[in-house]
Amino acid sequence: MKILVAVKRVVDYNVKVRVKSDQTGVDIANVKMSMNPFDEIAVEEAVRLKEAGVATEVIAVSCGVAACQETLRTAMAIGADRGILVETDADLQPLAVAKILKALVDKEQPQLMFLGKQAIDDDSNQTGQMLAALLGLPQATFASKVQVADGKATVTREIDGGLETLALTLPAVVTTDLRLNEPRYVTLPNIMKAKKKPLDTVKPEDLGVDVAPRIKTIKVEEPPKRSAGVMVADVKTLVEKLKNEAKVI
């Protein structure tokens, strides 16, 4: 069984995000970049399935600028067998990425597609669902447990009311949540091995995909700063402030 995993290069989650002075977007110049944490969980799960003998090959895919090769090398250091970079300087939106992934799925014919449930930069939570719709395949989002056997995937997913278990007939699309696993620490020997693994580069045009943006960003601005809290002497004072100052009651 072949597994395809999508990984995205994002601003590292430890970095404080800053808005550009012209408010056209987020400043990523000289900022540490890393793999989207949810995608890292997806790669780890795919590699674990391979180690368990369920899968035979894990393919990591990334879409974006040439520097995304670093993200793919990280995925291969975790355990992916090879990488595919769809190189473009365009501002990729979820639908464009889903179309690119569909083209690669049509070419590679994997039985399972893993994606992080969302990226920490745009928080769209759309690509996995769009990919499943374009492919006409079953999907399970927010997965916290995945079991694969006999051509089916049993997925436990996190929902507002608790947990829900779905049985999917493969091929299928699964998006991963935080509690699915804890990604392994990437060791230096595995980083060196990853440098020798195959990494192919293609363009969206080679796949016949139009990645022109459908949505235009008008302005990006930081949320307003919250004012400091106020200590009150008693409940009566609190009620008065909520009524007269905050005007919420």
PDB file of N, CA, C and O in Angstrom, residues 93-98 115-119 122-134 139 141-142 173 175 215:
ATOM      1  N   GLN A  93      -3.539  28.965  -2.524  1.00  0.00           N
ATOM      2  CA  GLN A  93      -4.707  28.896  -1.648  1.00  0.00           C
ATOM      3  C   GLN A  93      -5.178  27.452  -1.583  1.00  0.00           C
ATOM      4  O   GLN A  93      -4.814  26.618  -2.417  1.00  0.00           O
ATOM      5  N   PRO A  94      -5.992  27.099  -0.570  1.00  0.00           N
ATOM      6  CA  PRO A  94      -6.379  25.693  -0.359  1.00  0.00           C
ATOM      7  C   PRO A  94      -6.900  24.974  -1.598  1.00  0.00           C
ATOM      8  O   PRO A  94      -6.534  23.820  -1.841  1.00  0.00           O
ATOM      9  N   LEU A  95      -7.713  25.630  -2.405  1.00  0.00           N
ATOM     10  CA  LEU A  95      -8.260  24.967  -3.589  1.00  0.00           C
ATOM     11  C   LEU A  95      -7.162  24.618  -4.588  1.00  0.00           C
ATOM     12  O   LEU A  95      -7.164  23.527  -5.176  1.00  0.00           O
ATOM     13  N   ALA A  96      -6.202  25.529  -4.757  1.00  0.00           N
ATOM     14  CA  ALA A  96      -5.093  25.266  -5.676  1.00  0.00           C
ATOM     15  C   ALA A  96      -4.257  24.083  -5.198  1.00  0.00           C
ATOM     16  O   ALA A  96      -3.869  23.215  -5.992  1.00  0.00           O
ATOM     17  N   VAL A  97      -3.991  24.039  -3.900  1.00  0.00           N
ATOM     18  CA  VAL A  97      -3.216  22.924  -3.339  1.00  0.00           C
ATOM     19  C   VAL A  97      -3.975  21.614  -3.511  1.00  0.00           C
ATOM     20  O   VAL A  97      -3.395  20.585  -3.874  1.00  0.00           O
ATOM     21  N   ALA A  98      -5.296  21.639  -3.267  1.00  0.00           N
ATOM     22  CA  ALA A  98      -6.115  20.433  -3.421  1.00  0.00           C
ATOM     23  C   ALA A  98      -6.076  19.931  -4.871  1.00  0.00           C
ATOM     24  O   ALA A  98      -5.998  18.726  -5.119  1.00  0.00           O
ATOM     25  N   LEU A 115      -3.126  14.310   5.518  1.00  0.00           N
ATOM     26  CA  LEU A 115      -2.853  15.747   5.588  1.00  0.00           C
ATOM     27  C   LEU A 115      -3.044  16.191   7.026  1.00  0.00           C
ATOM     28  O   LEU A 115      -3.843  15.599   7.769  1.00  0.00           O
ATOM     29  N   GLY A 116      -2.329  17.241   7.435  1.00  0.00           N
ATOM     30  CA  GLY A 116      -2.632  17.850   8.722  1.00  0.00           C
ATOM     31  C   GLY A 116      -4.010  18.483   8.653  1.00  0.00           C
ATOM     32  O   GLY A 116      -4.447  18.924   7.591  1.00  0.00           O
ATOM     33  N   LYS A 117      -4.717  18.524   9.778  1.00  0.00           N
ATOM     34  CA  LYS A 117      -6.096  19.039   9.737  1.00  0.00           C
ATOM     35  C   LYS A 117      -6.143  20.505   9.305  1.00  0.00           C
ATOM     36  O   LYS A 117      -7.137  20.955   8.735  1.00  0.00           O
ATOM     37  N   GLN A 118      -5.068  21.243   9.573  1.00  0.00           N
ATOM     38  CA  GLN A 118      -4.992  22.644   9.159  1.00  0.00           C
ATOM     39  C   GLN A 118      -3.548  23.111   9.254  1.00  0.00           C
ATOM     40  O   GLN A 118      -2.722  22.459   9.889  1.00  0.00           O
ATOM     41  N   ALA A 119      -3.249  24.219   8.599  1.00  0.00           N
ATOM     42  CA  ALA A 119      -1.920  24.820   8.699  1.00  0.00           C
ATOM     43  C   ALA A 119      -1.987  25.950   9.725  1.00  0.00           C
ATOM     44  O   ALA A 119      -3.002  26.637   9.834  1.00  0.00           O
ATOM     45  N   ASP A 122      -2.503  29.954   7.974  1.00  0.00           N
ATOM     46  CA  ASP A 122      -3.802  30.508   7.560  1.00  0.00           C
ATOM     47  C   ASP A 122      -4.992  29.873   8.280  1.00  0.00           C
ATOM     48  O   ASP A 122      -6.107  30.392   8.213  1.00  0.00           O
ATOM     49  N   ASP A 123      -4.760  28.742   8.980  1.00  0.00           N
ATOM     50  CA  ASP A 123      -5.824  28.076   9.754  1.00  0.00           C
ATOM     51  C   ASP A 123      -7.073  27.798   8.917  1.00  0.00           C
ATOM     52  O   ASP A 123      -8.191  27.847   9.431  1.00  0.00           O
ATOM     53  N   SER A 124      -6.899  27.504   7.645  1.00  0.00           N
ATOM     54  CA  SER A 124      -8.065  27.352   6.767  1.00  0.00           C
ATOM     55  C   SER A 124      -8.864  26.070   7.034  1.00  0.00           C
ATOM     56  O   SER A 124     -10.084  26.076   6.992  1.00  0.00           O
ATOM     57  N   ASN A 125      -8.156  24.955   7.303  1.00  0.00           N
ATOM     58  CA  ASN A 125      -8.854  23.678   7.532  1.00  0.00           C
ATOM     59  C   ASN A 125      -9.766  23.355   6.344  1.00  0.00           C
ATOM     60  O   ASN A 125     -10.947  23.087   6.503  1.00  0.00           O
ATOM     61  N   GLN A 126      -9.206  23.416   5.135  1.00  0.00           N
ATOM     62  CA  GLN A 126     -10.011  23.206   3.924  1.00  0.00           C
ATOM     63  C   GLN A 126      -9.394  22.201   2.939  1.00  0.00           C
ATOM     64  O   GLN A 126     -10.139  21.499   2.244  1.00  0.00           O
ATOM     65  N   THR A 127      -8.079  22.116   2.886  1.00  0.00           N
ATOM     66  CA  THR A 127      -7.421  21.364   1.811  1.00  0.00           C
ATOM     67  C   THR A 127      -7.812  19.893   1.804  1.00  0.00           C
ATOM     68  O   THR A 127      -8.104  19.320   0.750  1.00  0.00           O
ATOM     69  N   GLY A 128      -7.807  19.238   2.966  1.00  0.00           N
ATOM     70  CA  GLY A 128      -8.154  17.829   3.031  1.00  0.00           C
ATOM     71  C   GLY A 128      -9.561  17.551   2.536  1.00  0.00           C
ATOM     72  O   GLY A 128      -9.795  16.627   1.746  1.00  0.00           O
ATOM     73  N   GLN A 129     -10.508  18.380   2.974  1.00  0.00           N
ATOM     74  CA  GLN A 129     -11.901  18.210   2.563  1.00  0.00           C
ATOM     75  C   GLN A 129     -12.068  18.454   1.067  1.00  0.00           C
ATOM     76  O   GLN A 129     -12.801  17.735   0.385  1.00  0.00           O
ATOM     77  N   MET A 130     -11.387  19.486   0.556  1.00  0.00           N
ATOM     78  CA  MET A 130     -11.464  19.780  -0.878  1.00  0.00           C
ATOM     79  C   MET A 130     -10.862  18.650  -1.703  1.00  0.00           C
ATOM     80  O   MET A 130     -11.400  18.269  -2.751  1.00  0.00           O
ATOM     81  N   LEU A 131      -9.736  18.090  -1.242  1.00  0.00           N
ATOM     82  CA  LEU A 131      -9.094  16.994  -1.960  1.00  0.00           C
ATOM     83  C   LEU A 131     -10.026  15.788  -2.042  1.00  0.00           C
ATOM     84  O   LEU A 131     -10.176  15.184  -3.111  1.00  0.00           O
ATOM     85  N   ALA A 132     -10.661  15.439  -0.931  1.00  0.00           N
ATOM     86  CA  ALA A 132     -11.585  14.306  -0.923  1.00  0.00           C
ATOM     87  C   ALA A 132     -12.751  14.538  -1.877  1.00  0.00           C
ATOM     88  O   ALA A 132     -13.182  13.630  -2.599  1.00  0.00           O
ATOM     89  N   ALA A 133     -13.247  15.776  -1.915  1.00  0.00           N
ATOM     90  CA  ALA A 133     -14.368  16.104  -2.802  1.00  0.00           C
ATOM     91  C   ALA A 133     -13.950  16.012  -4.270  1.00  0.00           C
ATOM     92  O   ALA A 133     -14.680  15.473  -5.109  1.00  0.00           O
ATOM     93  N   LEU A 134     -12.752  16.522  -4.598  1.00  0.00           N
ATOM     94  CA  LEU A 134     -12.266  16.477  -5.977  1.00  0.00           C
ATOM     95  C   LEU A 134     -12.034  15.039  -6.447  1.00  0.00           C
ATOM     96  O   LEU A 134     -12.263  14.706  -7.609  1.00  0.00           O
ATOM     97  N   GLN A 139     -13.687  10.456   3.418  1.00  0.00           N
ATOM     98  CA  GLN A 139     -12.735  11.232   4.206  1.00  0.00           C
ATOM     99  C   GLN A 139     -13.045  11.113   5.688  1.00  0.00           C
ATOM    100  O   GLN A 139     -14.195  10.879   6.092  1.00  0.00           O
ATOM    101  N   THR A 141     -11.843  13.498   9.042  1.00  0.00           N
ATOM    102  CA  THR A 141     -11.075  14.657   9.496  1.00  0.00           C
ATOM    103  C   THR A 141     -10.850  14.586  11.001  1.00  0.00           C
ATOM    104  O   THR A 141     -11.540  13.874  11.718  1.00  0.00           O
ATOM    105  N   PHE A 142      -9.861  15.336  11.485  1.00  0.00           N
ATOM    106  CA  PHE A 142      -9.545  15.439  12.922  1.00  0.00           C
ATOM    107  C   PHE A 142      -9.282  14.070  13.549  1.00  0.00           C
ATOM    108  O   PHE A 142      -9.786  13.755  14.624  1.00  0.00           O
ATOM    109  N   VAL A 173      -9.096   9.755   2.285  1.00  0.00           N
ATOM    110  CA  VAL A 173      -8.342  10.928   2.739  1.00  0.00           C
ATOM    111  C   VAL A 173      -8.543  11.080   4.246  1.00  0.00           C
ATOM    112  O   VAL A 173      -9.680  11.032   4.735  1.00  0.00           O
ATOM    113  N   THR A 175      -7.336  13.528   7.667  1.00  0.00           N
ATOM    114  CA  THR A 175      -6.607  14.681   8.209  1.00  0.00           C
ATOM    115  C   THR A 175      -6.346  14.446   9.686  1.00  0.00           C
ATOM    116  O   THR A 175      -7.214  13.964  10.408  1.00  0.00           O
ATOM    117  N   ILE A 215      -9.090  34.250  -4.296  1.00  0.00           N
ATOM    118  CA  ILE A 215      -9.428  35.178  -3.222  1.00  0.00           C
ATOM    119  C   ILE A 215      -8.320  36.216  -3.094  1.00  0.00           C
ATOM    120  O   ILE A 215      -7.138  35.877  -3.163  1.00  0.00           O
TER     121      ILE A 215
END
